Amino acid sequence: MSFFRLLSRNRLALAGLIVMAVVVLLALITPLLPLADPDVTNTANRFLKPFSDTAPLGTDHLGRDLLSRLMWGTRLSLAVGFTAAVVAATIGATIGVIAGFYGGRTDNLIMRGVDMLMAFPYILLALAIVAALGPGLMNALIAVAAVNIPFFARNIRGVTVGIAHKEFVDAARLSGMTNARIIVTEVVPNVIPVIVIAMSTTVGWMILETAGLSFLGLGSQPPQADLGSMLGEARSALITNPHTSVVPGAMILIIVMAINLLGDGVRDALDPRLKSGALSRPMPTTMVDRKDPVPAADATALLQLCGLQTQFHVKTRIYKAVGGVDLSVRPGECLGLIGESGSGKSVTALSIMGLVASPPGVITGGAVYYKGDDLIGAPYEVLRGLRGHRVAYIFQDPLTTLHPLYSVGDQLIEAIRAHHPVSVAEARAKALDLLKSVRIPNAESRLSNYPHEMSGGMRQRVGIAMSLANDPEVIIADEPTTALDVTVQAQILSLLDDLRRERGLAILFITHDFGVVAQLCDRVAVMYAGRIVEEGDTEAILHAPRHPYTKRLMACVPELGQGRRTLAAIPGLPPVVDRLPDGCAFADRCHKATDACRHGTIELTEESGRKIRCIAPEPLPEHEAAS
Ligand code: ADP
Ligand code: MG
């Protein structure tokens, strides 16, 4: 969303922006206005009250027109405040970027210097600088800028240190860019938002500081007016003629309030984390907004998905990630879910336990039955009781799902104790058993290992052990072997296979690899653009795929020992799920597609145990068709 749209949604910031715009505009056009000369004294007209004929805001102790002095004073104060902010930000940010980027001794040297500046009380330092340079507006500006440099330097250094070690900076180095070029093209664009944010929140402060110095007579010199000196001159008449103080005082209040409100709004609108909504906490369960009646459950299935629809509502766009999926798993059965990356497999898996982040995720239709109870829209407590207990997940990358700062033993113990109120010692014994059951050698000593001390295959075993911690009935494994090499993958698969036979586990196994499906799954469902396009027994589908997509997908798999064969990559890309075409979503990439494929809805039809969503499926091989 554009910066201004975000900003204008914040009422207070918008008010601040409008007030500031008016003030700045007035300050800019002051020389053009028919105002009295601000510096001409007329002692006969001293202390005229506001709303008098010649002076709308009255006059001060020398009979000078207050309106005119206010306008010129505001102009000067704004100019000095903004200039000080820009100077402080430029110098401070430069120092910060250099210190943060080069690090090491440069960093140490620069930052200790900055620390020395910071060690002085703020106002004292400014006073000392002005005292050394002599009073005057220019020197006040220098003093205010100087005392604010450390603030910018520290802030920007912190941000730069984070950026200087990012991969894109390494990539720029590898491409042979000089340091100066990397700073300008890679680092600076990333710190500019931070600089603007820091500036927007300190400009008000700097205007106040300049006014403070002028108030003490160290800034603007008579007869020149700025807001601080006006206040200073009015001090002696504070009781007898309060309007002389109220006029500049009110202006300072208005300006600083407006700038701070605007600054907060700018910060909220510019901070990339706020913009992407990363700081908004997702709800504990996925939002549910079902319009159609819920389909009925099938009694034989342990876990059953009926017409599940999950969408992402991002602004005005609707991404139909899962568009009506039917799946079911019986106890002890392993169902494979296969499809290209982006076909909606993970979203399907996460929807089952209401784990899709909301917002933007919304479940808009269908049901998920676990032992006959619908989990969609179930209260959080019910889902929490099932998550990791009756239905467990194994994710792709155990390095990101395991906590880096706890030993794997502690994490296993935590997983057990989340659902069973057992003692730590008991949980520890169980954790040890779990590690042994997933065939981790030296399980005893491994309990105290941290995730980074283990290999990828070992970590994934821990992930599986954790999913088994509470003897679940269903395991949902989302590409658990994709990050592993083939030998480890084979071990993990045979481990899962054994576990399911020993414990009667139902497994929903998500993968994009037909080899894995062949090894482990009893049945397989093929997913494309959020829909199941073919489902049946693994052997039957591997032997004779009937949906053109399945067939093409299998043709992409290289076979060992089968001699040379051209791999037939599928041309094109899957459709974007916020603009799904009419008819078959695969039509654009299908060599058999006809006009009829591009109209209406193509249903999933069942034929001798096979479900196919295609109006012209591949024919069955002869001997099967005959039987
Ligand atoms: P995969 O089959 O590779 O696991 P996913 O289930 O992760 O695919 O994603 C399915 C679709 O959902 C993708 O097209 C993706 O663009 C979309 N999607 C996933 N998360 C979001 C999100 N937070 N906002 C918008 N779209 C999303
Ligand atoms: Mg995925």
XYZ file of C-alpha atoms and ligand atoms in Angstrom:
655
model
C 0.000 0.000 0.000
C 1.304 3.412 -0.791
C 2.925 5.463 1.936
C 0.357 8.242 1.712
C -2.607 5.882 1.858
C -1.201 4.347 5.034
C -0.442 7.737 6.494
C -3.861 9.156 5.742
C -5.528 6.227 7.508
C -3.963 7.475 10.721
C -6.335 10.336 11.701
C -3.985 12.012 14.166
C -1.068 11.896 11.753
C -3.280 13.343 9.049
C -4.295 16.188 11.370
C -0.610 16.780 12.137
C 0.183 16.811 8.444
C -2.525 19.349 7.679
C -1.521 21.658 10.533
C 2.146 21.450 9.554
C 1.306 22.098 5.908
C -0.609 25.241 6.876
C 2.166 26.462 9.197
C 4.889 25.809 6.632
C 2.857 27.447 3.887
C 2.281 30.541 6.033
C 5.987 30.653 6.898
C 6.873 30.445 3.215
C 4.564 33.255 2.133
C 5.296 35.534 5.117
C 7.403 37.988 3.031
C 4.488 38.387 0.619
C 1.909 39.184 3.281
C 0.929 42.800 4.071
C 2.439 42.636 7.566
C 3.889 45.421 9.646
C 7.683 45.493 9.913
C 8.454 43.071 12.771
C 11.400 45.076 14.067
C 10.001 48.635 14.088
C 9.517 49.810 17.672
C 6.759 52.173 18.686
C 6.862 52.662 22.431
C 3.667 54.694 22.383
C 1.812 51.495 21.447
C 3.412 49.178 24.062
C 1.490 46.168 25.206
C -1.572 46.655 23.024
C -4.054 43.872 23.706
C -4.907 41.387 20.984
C -7.686 42.293 18.546
C -6.803 46.009 18.714
C -7.260 48.011 15.499
C -3.656 48.205 14.340
C -2.302 44.934 15.766
C -4.495 41.805 15.497
C -2.410 39.922 18.094
C -1.387 42.966 20.069
C 2.101 44.385 20.548
C 5.071 43.594 22.797
C 7.033 45.670 25.296
C 8.603 47.755 22.525
C 5.312 48.231 20.691
C 6.262 45.833 17.872
C 3.465 44.056 16.047
C 3.153 40.542 17.538
C 1.452 38.966 14.514
C 4.259 40.049 12.261
C 6.913 38.935 14.761
C 5.132 35.612 15.189
C 5.094 34.950 11.457
C 8.711 35.897 10.936
C 9.716 34.131 14.131
C 7.965 30.917 13.109
C 9.684 31.093 9.747
C 13.058 31.394 11.396
C 12.446 28.730 14.044
C 11.215 26.214 11.476
C 14.153 26.908 9.193
C 16.688 26.491 11.980
C 14.985 23.387 13.407
C 14.711 21.614 10.042
C 18.237 22.586 9.017
C 19.613 21.305 12.301
C 17.718 18.047 11.817
C 18.993 17.584 8.266
C 22.569 18.396 9.270
C 22.460 16.085 12.286
C 20.846 13.296 10.257
C 23.325 13.584 7.387
C 26.450 13.676 9.518
C 25.131 11.187 12.067
C 23.956 8.726 9.416
C 27.238 8.969 7.501
C 29.177 8.225 10.665
C 26.811 5.392 11.537
C 26.941 3.785 8.097
C 30.735 3.922 7.937
C 31.173 2.566 11.456
C 28.593 -0.161 10.949
C 29.796 -1.189 7.496
C 33.529 -1.363 8.139
C 33.254 -2.621 11.722
C 36.338 -3.621 13.688
C 38.766 -0.853 14.587
C 37.060 1.858 12.498
C 33.834 1.113 14.308
C 35.511 1.157 17.696
C 37.279 4.429 17.083
C 34.239 6.246 15.707
C 31.774 4.937 18.223
C 33.966 5.717 21.226
C 34.149 9.298 19.936
C 30.364 9.353 19.650
C 30.083 7.896 23.140
C 32.205 10.745 24.462
C 29.771 13.259 22.978
C 26.907 11.310 24.488
C 28.501 11.320 27.913
C 27.786 15.052 28.331
C 24.370 16.156 29.504
C 22.503 17.240 26.456
C 21.696 20.866 27.174
C 25.018 21.498 28.908
C 26.832 20.384 25.792
C 24.744 22.707 23.631
C 25.380 25.555 26.043
C 29.091 24.827 26.054
C 29.224 24.829 22.263
C 27.384 28.143 22.015
C 29.519 29.606 24.789
C 32.636 28.614 22.863
C 31.387 29.830 19.490
C 29.594 32.894 20.791
C 25.849 33.603 20.818
C 23.980 33.756 17.518
C 21.417 31.794 15.582
C 23.972 30.092 13.344
C 25.950 28.893 16.347
C 22.775 27.731 18.073
C 22.008 25.694 14.948
C 25.480 24.143 15.022
C 25.119 23.334 18.714
C 21.705 21.697 18.314
C 22.880 19.705 15.306
C 26.048 18.602 17.101
C 24.301 17.299 20.195
C 21.923 15.268 18.033
C 24.575 13.623 15.872
C 25.267 10.780 18.349
C 21.593 9.828 18.366
C 21.591 9.345 14.592
C 25.024 7.739 14.531
C 24.062 5.101 17.107
C 20.718 4.320 15.493
C 22.047 4.026 11.973
C 25.126 2.068 13.000
C 22.899 -0.555 14.603
C 20.814 -0.916 11.461
C 23.878 -0.974 9.211
C 25.581 -3.720 11.213
C 22.502 -5.870 10.589
C 22.490 -5.103 6.869
C 26.246 -5.405 6.286
C 26.089 -9.135 6.989
C 23.090 -9.894 4.810
C 23.431 -12.163 1.823
C 22.665 -9.461 -0.726
C 25.690 -7.492 0.469
C 27.846 -10.605 0.152
C 26.435 -11.077 -3.332
C 27.354 -7.494 -4.215
C 30.890 -8.134 -2.944
C 31.127 -11.294 -5.008
C 30.085 -9.367 -8.087
C 33.181 -7.205 -7.582
C 31.619 -3.965 -6.393
C 33.809 -1.583 -4.428
C 32.972 -0.853 -0.809
C 31.921 2.688 -1.646
C 29.564 1.426 -4.330
C 28.109 -1.217 -2.016
C 27.463 1.431 0.625
C 25.728 3.695 -1.855
C 23.691 1.106 -3.759
C 23.068 -1.630 -1.198
C 23.285 -0.191 2.291
C 22.044 3.384 2.041
C 18.693 2.585 0.381
C 18.007 0.199 3.244
C 18.819 2.701 5.983
C 17.015 5.682 4.473
C 13.638 4.726 5.942
C 15.275 4.518 9.366
C 16.869 7.938 8.886
C 13.552 9.460 7.861
C 11.820 7.863 10.825
C 14.468 9.097 13.250
C 14.305 12.564 11.727
C 10.561 12.826 11.766
C 10.501 12.015 15.440
C 13.310 14.450 16.373
C 12.543 17.582 14.325
C 10.077 18.770 16.971
C 12.654 18.216 19.648
C 15.239 20.223 17.721
C 12.865 23.145 17.234
C 12.326 23.118 20.994
C 16.064 23.046 21.681
C 16.727 25.959 19.341
C 13.912 27.861 21.007
C 15.453 26.992 24.361
C 18.811 28.463 23.381
C 17.132 31.594 21.983
C 15.085 31.884 25.158
C 18.336 32.029 27.104
C 19.562 34.736 24.751
C 22.113 32.476 23.085
C 20.273 32.020 19.799
C 18.713 34.741 17.721
C 19.920 38.206 18.686
C 17.683 41.301 19.039
C 15.862 42.639 17.238
C 15.525 39.467 15.149
C 12.532 37.400 16.276
C 12.336 33.673 16.628
C 9.870 31.805 18.809
C 12.354 31.237 21.617
C 13.562 34.824 21.792
C 9.972 36.104 21.715
C 9.248 33.959 24.753
C 12.419 35.151 26.428
C 11.558 38.819 25.909
C 8.009 38.290 27.141
C 9.196 36.676 30.353
C 9.267 39.901 32.367
C 5.681 40.742 31.376
C 4.349 37.233 31.950
C 1.884 38.300 34.650
C 0.949 41.811 33.519
C 0.655 41.117 29.790
C 0.336 37.351 29.337
C -0.590 37.607 25.652
C 3.022 38.390 24.763
C 4.058 34.923 26.024
C 0.924 33.074 25.003
C 1.261 33.973 21.321
C 4.729 32.427 20.729
C 4.064 29.701 23.319
C 0.920 28.540 21.555
C 2.750 28.467 18.238
C 5.537 26.306 19.691
C 2.933 23.951 21.140
C 1.070 23.691 17.836
C 4.216 23.084 15.797
C 5.741 20.503 18.123
C 2.453 18.633 18.579
C 1.802 18.564 14.849
C 5.324 17.406 14.037
C 5.261 14.659 16.642
C 1.867 13.339 15.532
C 3.031 13.414 11.942
C 6.349 11.817 12.907
C 4.610 8.915 14.627
C 2.401 8.446 11.586
C 5.406 8.508 9.254
C 7.179 5.952 11.384
C 4.202 3.616 11.392
C 3.721 3.979 7.651
C 7.389 3.604 6.738
C 8.430 0.806 9.049
C 8.472 -2.183 6.701
C 7.513 -4.565 9.479
C 4.420 -2.549 10.274
C 3.591 -2.296 6.587
C 3.739 -6.036 5.920
C 1.644 -6.674 8.995
C 4.435 -8.760 10.532
C 3.896 -7.098 13.859
C 0.183 -7.849 13.879
C -0.213 -11.097 15.738
C -1.973 -13.878 13.868
C -4.978 -15.367 15.588
C -4.537 -18.687 17.434
C -6.718 -20.472 14.896
C -7.480 -19.771 11.261
C -10.468 -17.540 10.643
C -13.555 -19.399 9.418
C -16.185 -17.877 7.170
C -18.313 -20.681 5.770
C -21.412 -19.827 3.784
C -22.491 -23.183 2.367
C -23.820 -26.032 4.496
C -21.172 -28.400 5.800
C -20.953 -31.765 3.995
C -21.546 -34.949 5.990
C -18.829 -37.165 7.440
C -17.834 -40.642 6.349
C -17.703 -43.001 9.330
C -14.756 -45.177 8.247
C -12.190 -42.409 7.916
C -10.024 -41.279 10.812
C -9.316 -37.918 9.245
C -11.464 -36.644 6.442
C -11.365 -33.415 4.458
C -14.644 -32.582 2.700
C -14.612 -29.802 0.127
C -12.065 -27.825 2.122
C -11.577 -24.296 0.832
C -8.888 -22.005 2.174
C -8.291 -18.554 0.780
C -5.958 -15.664 1.468
C -7.699 -12.318 1.527
C -5.010 -9.757 0.776
C -6.503 -6.314 0.340
C -8.908 -6.692 -2.581
C -7.299 -9.868 -3.914
C -8.534 -13.338 -3.080
C -6.008 -16.147 -3.445
C -7.848 -19.455 -3.667
C -4.991 -21.571 -2.359
C -7.213 -24.564 -1.602
C -10.323 -24.774 -3.756
C -12.455 -27.622 -2.434
C -10.277 -30.569 -1.480
C -11.616 -34.001 -0.524
C -9.230 -36.427 1.127
C -9.517 -39.128 3.736
C -7.113 -41.303 5.679
C -7.965 -44.489 7.554
C -6.031 -45.746 10.584
C -2.717 -47.291 9.525
C -2.968 -45.866 6.040
C -0.492 -43.593 4.307
C -1.944 -41.123 1.850
C 0.417 -39.231 -0.423
C -0.390 -35.699 -1.529
C 1.707 -34.722 -4.492
C 1.950 -31.628 -6.641
C 4.183 -28.893 -7.933
C 5.426 -26.252 -5.577
C 2.661 -23.707 -4.972
C -0.178 -26.140 -5.663
C -1.596 -25.662 -2.158
C -0.308 -28.747 -0.359
C 1.055 -26.951 2.677
C -1.992 -24.743 3.025
C -4.190 -27.860 2.933
C -2.086 -29.478 5.650
C -2.095 -26.398 7.855
C -5.839 -25.840 7.430
C -6.565 -29.191 9.076
C -5.555 -27.952 12.518
C -6.425 -24.296 11.888
C -2.752 -23.352 11.609
C -2.972 -21.113 8.528
C -2.051 -17.587 9.640
C -5.093 -15.325 9.905
C -5.143 -12.677 8.625
C -4.805 -13.180 5.649
C -5.937 -16.836 5.722
C -9.649 -17.665 5.819
C -11.311 -21.075 5.605
C -14.330 -20.384 3.429
C -15.890 -23.776 3.022
C -15.896 -27.480 3.694
C -15.182 -29.513 6.779
C -12.353 -31.466 8.380
C -13.613 -34.446 10.335
C -11.442 -36.078 12.930
C -13.230 -39.186 14.253
C -16.477 -37.657 13.039
C -16.039 -34.247 14.731
C -15.686 -31.171 12.571
C -12.470 -29.332 13.419
C -13.162 -26.272 11.293
C -14.378 -23.551 13.569
C -13.828 -25.733 16.650
C -12.954 -23.695 19.752
C -9.283 -22.938 20.262
C -9.101 -25.130 23.376
C -10.335 -28.165 21.433
C -7.785 -27.603 18.671
C -5.001 -26.965 21.149
C -5.814 -30.262 22.854
C -5.472 -32.086 19.532
C -2.482 -30.241 18.078
C 0.694 -32.216 18.673
C -1.326 -34.711 20.696
C -3.732 -36.621 18.481
C -2.643 -34.975 15.231
C 1.041 -34.160 14.888
C 3.025 -32.371 12.208
C 6.469 -32.932 10.749
C 7.781 -29.998 8.757
C 10.323 -29.703 5.996
C 13.206 -27.963 7.681
C 13.851 -29.067 11.260
C 16.510 -26.386 11.667
C 13.823 -23.745 11.531
C 11.224 -25.638 13.556
C 13.531 -26.615 16.419
C 14.376 -23.857 18.874
C 18.080 -23.011 18.482
C 18.670 -22.167 22.158
C 17.250 -25.286 23.827
C 18.708 -28.767 23.763
C 16.671 -31.307 21.825
C 16.027 -33.184 25.076
C 14.413 -30.123 26.635
C 12.292 -29.603 23.550
C 11.091 -33.194 23.568
C 10.297 -32.940 27.273
C 8.360 -29.760 26.619
C 6.381 -31.418 23.828
C 5.435 -34.293 26.145
C 4.556 -32.085 29.091
C 2.410 -29.809 26.943
C -0.214 -32.558 26.890
C 0.644 -34.853 29.818
C 1.208 -33.597 33.353
C 4.134 -35.954 34.070
C 7.286 -35.208 36.051
C 10.384 -33.989 34.232
C 12.160 -37.260 35.021
C 9.343 -39.292 33.491
C 9.208 -37.047 30.454
C 12.978 -37.384 30.125
C 12.740 -41.178 30.133
C 10.050 -40.961 27.471
C 12.177 -38.542 25.430
C 15.020 -41.043 25.543
C 12.713 -43.814 24.338
C 11.544 -41.568 21.529
C 15.071 -40.851 20.349
C 15.788 -44.576 20.431
C 12.620 -45.351 18.517
C 13.719 -43.065 15.705
C 17.090 -44.876 15.793
C 19.334 -42.100 16.939
C 22.634 -43.641 18.041
C 23.905 -42.711 21.541
C 20.460 -41.339 22.324
C 21.480 -40.678 25.932
C 24.172 -38.162 25.050
C 22.176 -36.732 22.150
C 19.497 -35.492 24.528
C 21.752 -32.652 25.617
C 22.705 -31.686 22.045
C 21.537 -28.449 20.508
C 19.927 -28.520 17.056
C 22.985 -26.966 15.405
C 25.151 -29.796 16.736
C 23.222 -32.374 14.715
C 23.194 -33.225 11.035
C 20.124 -32.577 8.887
C 19.027 -36.214 8.949
C 19.512 -36.370 12.705
C 17.460 -33.226 13.208
C 14.669 -34.604 11.091
C 14.660 -37.734 13.257
C 14.248 -35.442 16.253
C 11.383 -33.768 14.396
C 9.762 -37.167 13.891
C 10.431 -38.137 17.521
C 8.739 -34.926 18.610
C 5.710 -35.648 16.472
C 5.502 -39.103 18.089
C 5.884 -37.661 21.585
C 2.218 -38.002 22.497
C 1.414 -41.143 20.498
C -0.664 -39.352 17.883
C -3.136 -41.101 15.640
C -2.473 -38.954 12.610
C 0.824 -37.556 11.395
C 0.860 -34.850 8.772
C 4.291 -34.764 7.196
C 4.922 -31.750 4.957
C 7.863 -32.619 2.689
C 9.843 -34.059 5.607
C 12.597 -35.452 3.405
C 12.943 -32.728 0.798
C 15.924 -31.124 2.543
C 17.762 -34.419 3.000
C 20.050 -36.397 0.755
C 18.817 -39.628 -0.781
C 20.418 -42.084 1.658
C 19.084 -40.260 4.697
C 15.760 -39.852 2.925
C 15.530 -43.612 2.417
C 16.266 -44.196 6.111
C 13.655 -41.695 7.235
C 11.041 -43.161 4.901
C 11.609 -46.700 6.106
C 11.479 -45.404 9.660
C 8.110 -43.758 9.046
C 6.880 -46.913 7.333
C 7.863 -49.073 10.307
C 6.336 -46.659 12.784
C 3.048 -46.605 10.989
C 2.864 -50.380 10.878
C 3.883 -50.735 14.535
C 1.615 -48.038 15.876
C -1.205 -48.011 13.335
C -0.546 -44.382 12.478
C -2.441 -42.654 9.738
C -0.048 -40.536 7.695
C -0.773 -37.705 5.307
C 2.488 -37.465 3.435
C 3.088 -34.364 1.354
C 5.785 -34.447 -1.265
C 6.599 -33.463 -4.807
C 8.543 -36.641 -5.429
C 6.951 -39.691 -7.057
C 9.842 -41.841 -5.870
C 8.905 -41.123 -2.272
C 5.247 -41.812 -2.960
C 6.086 -45.170 -4.494
C 8.108 -46.150 -1.453
C 5.677 -45.196 1.276
C 2.124 -44.425 0.234
C -0.867 -46.738 -0.143
C -2.864 -44.136 -1.991
C -1.924 -40.925 -3.676
C -3.783 -37.722 -4.498
C -2.418 -35.362 -7.122
C -2.993 -31.678 -6.487
C -2.955 -28.849 -8.995
C -3.823 -25.189 -8.392
C -5.594 -25.938 -5.134
C -7.635 -28.906 -6.382
C -7.265 -32.657 -6.419
C -7.026 -33.720 -10.071
C -6.482 -37.452 -9.619
C -6.637 -39.875 -6.756
C -6.247 -43.624 -6.452
C -4.065 -46.522 -5.334
C -0.398 -45.709 -5.651
C 0.355 -48.701 -7.797
C -2.517 -48.058 -10.179
C -1.605 -44.407 -10.617
C 2.109 -45.040 -11.039
C 1.351 -47.797 -13.487
C -1.208 -45.896 -15.519
C -1.665 -42.199 -14.758
C -4.935 -40.990 -16.266
C -4.947 -37.251 -15.766
C -2.656 -35.577 -18.319
C -1.090 -33.575 -15.490
C -0.169 -36.707 -13.523
C 1.234 -38.221 -16.663
C 3.329 -35.177 -17.460
C 4.451 -34.896 -13.857
C 5.695 -38.479 -13.925
C 7.463 -37.917 -17.211
C 9.556 -35.281 -15.431
C 11.053 -37.861 -13.077
C 14.358 -39.296 -14.205
C 14.628 -43.072 -13.876
C 17.849 -44.759 -12.919
C 19.069 -47.574 -15.120
C 16.488 -46.974 -17.819
C 18.915 -45.751 -20.401
C 18.818 -42.301 -21.977
C 15.446 -40.681 -22.190
C 14.545 -37.060 -22.683
C 12.897 -35.593 -19.641
C 9.672 -33.949 -20.706
C 9.447 -30.776 -18.657
C 5.943 -29.338 -18.442
C 5.961 -26.016 -20.302
C 4.622 -22.913 -18.584
C 3.820 -22.279 -14.953
C 0.879 -23.132 -12.707
C -1.773 -20.378 -12.753
C -1.731 -17.716 -10.061
C -4.456 -18.685 -7.622
C -6.094 -15.275 -7.480
C -6.968 -15.452 -11.158
C -7.903 -19.057 -11.826
C -9.159 -19.686 -15.346
C -12.592 -21.096 -16.109
C -12.710 -24.848 -16.596
C -9.565 -26.909 -16.108
C -6.703 -25.000 -14.478
C -4.201 -27.176 -16.349
C -5.712 -26.529 -19.804
C -3.136 -23.905 -20.777
C -0.285 -26.359 -20.284
C -2.044 -29.468 -21.533
C -1.256 -30.809 -25.010
C -4.719 -32.362 -25.247
C -6.721 -29.334 -24.172
C -9.788 -28.513 -26.268
C -12.301 -25.683 -26.061
C -14.513 -27.785 -23.822
C -11.722 -27.838 -21.218
C -11.973 -24.090 -20.739
C -15.614 -23.795 -19.707
C -17.648 -24.420 -16.601
C -16.510 -26.536 -13.704
C -14.855 -29.846 -14.336
C -15.914 -32.282 -11.630
C -13.887 -34.966 -9.943
C -15.472 -38.189 -11.214
C -14.998 -41.620 -9.724
C -14.479 -44.725 -11.801
C -13.466 -48.104 -10.344
C -11.645 -46.637 -7.339
C -9.950 -43.874 -9.338
C -10.985 -40.246 -9.122
C -10.137 -38.031 -12.081
C -10.885 -34.391 -12.787
C -10.601 -34.443 -16.572
C -13.064 -34.652 -19.433
C -10.643 -36.533 -21.683
C -8.564 -38.757 -19.407
C -5.836 -41.003 -20.724
C -7.298 -44.412 -21.585
C -6.705 -47.333 -19.261
C -4.173 -49.890 -20.510
C -5.913 -52.637 -22.535
C -5.705 -55.542 -20.110
C -7.138 -53.465 -17.260
C -9.939 -52.052 -19.338
C -10.956 -55.576 -20.311
C -10.989 -56.972 -16.797
P 2.876 -25.903 -1.730
O 2.030 -26.821 -2.531
O 4.179 -25.658 -2.388
O 3.023 -26.323 -0.297
P 1.454 -23.706 -0.586
O 0.360 -24.505 0.033
O 2.516 -23.229 0.318
O 2.099 -24.517 -1.775
O 0.843 -22.419 -1.322
C -0.308 -22.509 -2.099
C -0.663 -21.169 -2.680
O -1.076 -20.289 -1.659
C 0.473 -20.507 -3.404
O 0.038 -20.167 -4.688
C 0.764 -19.269 -2.614
O 1.007 -18.206 -3.482
C -0.505 -19.032 -1.835
N -0.201 -18.465 -0.514
C 0.379 -19.108 0.516
N 0.504 -18.299 1.582
C -0.021 -17.102 1.221
C -0.212 -15.829 1.867
N 0.157 -15.629 3.123
N -0.789 -14.848 1.152
C -1.178 -15.037 -0.119
N -1.042 -16.185 -0.768
C -0.472 -17.210 -0.136
Mg 4.775 -26.507 0.831
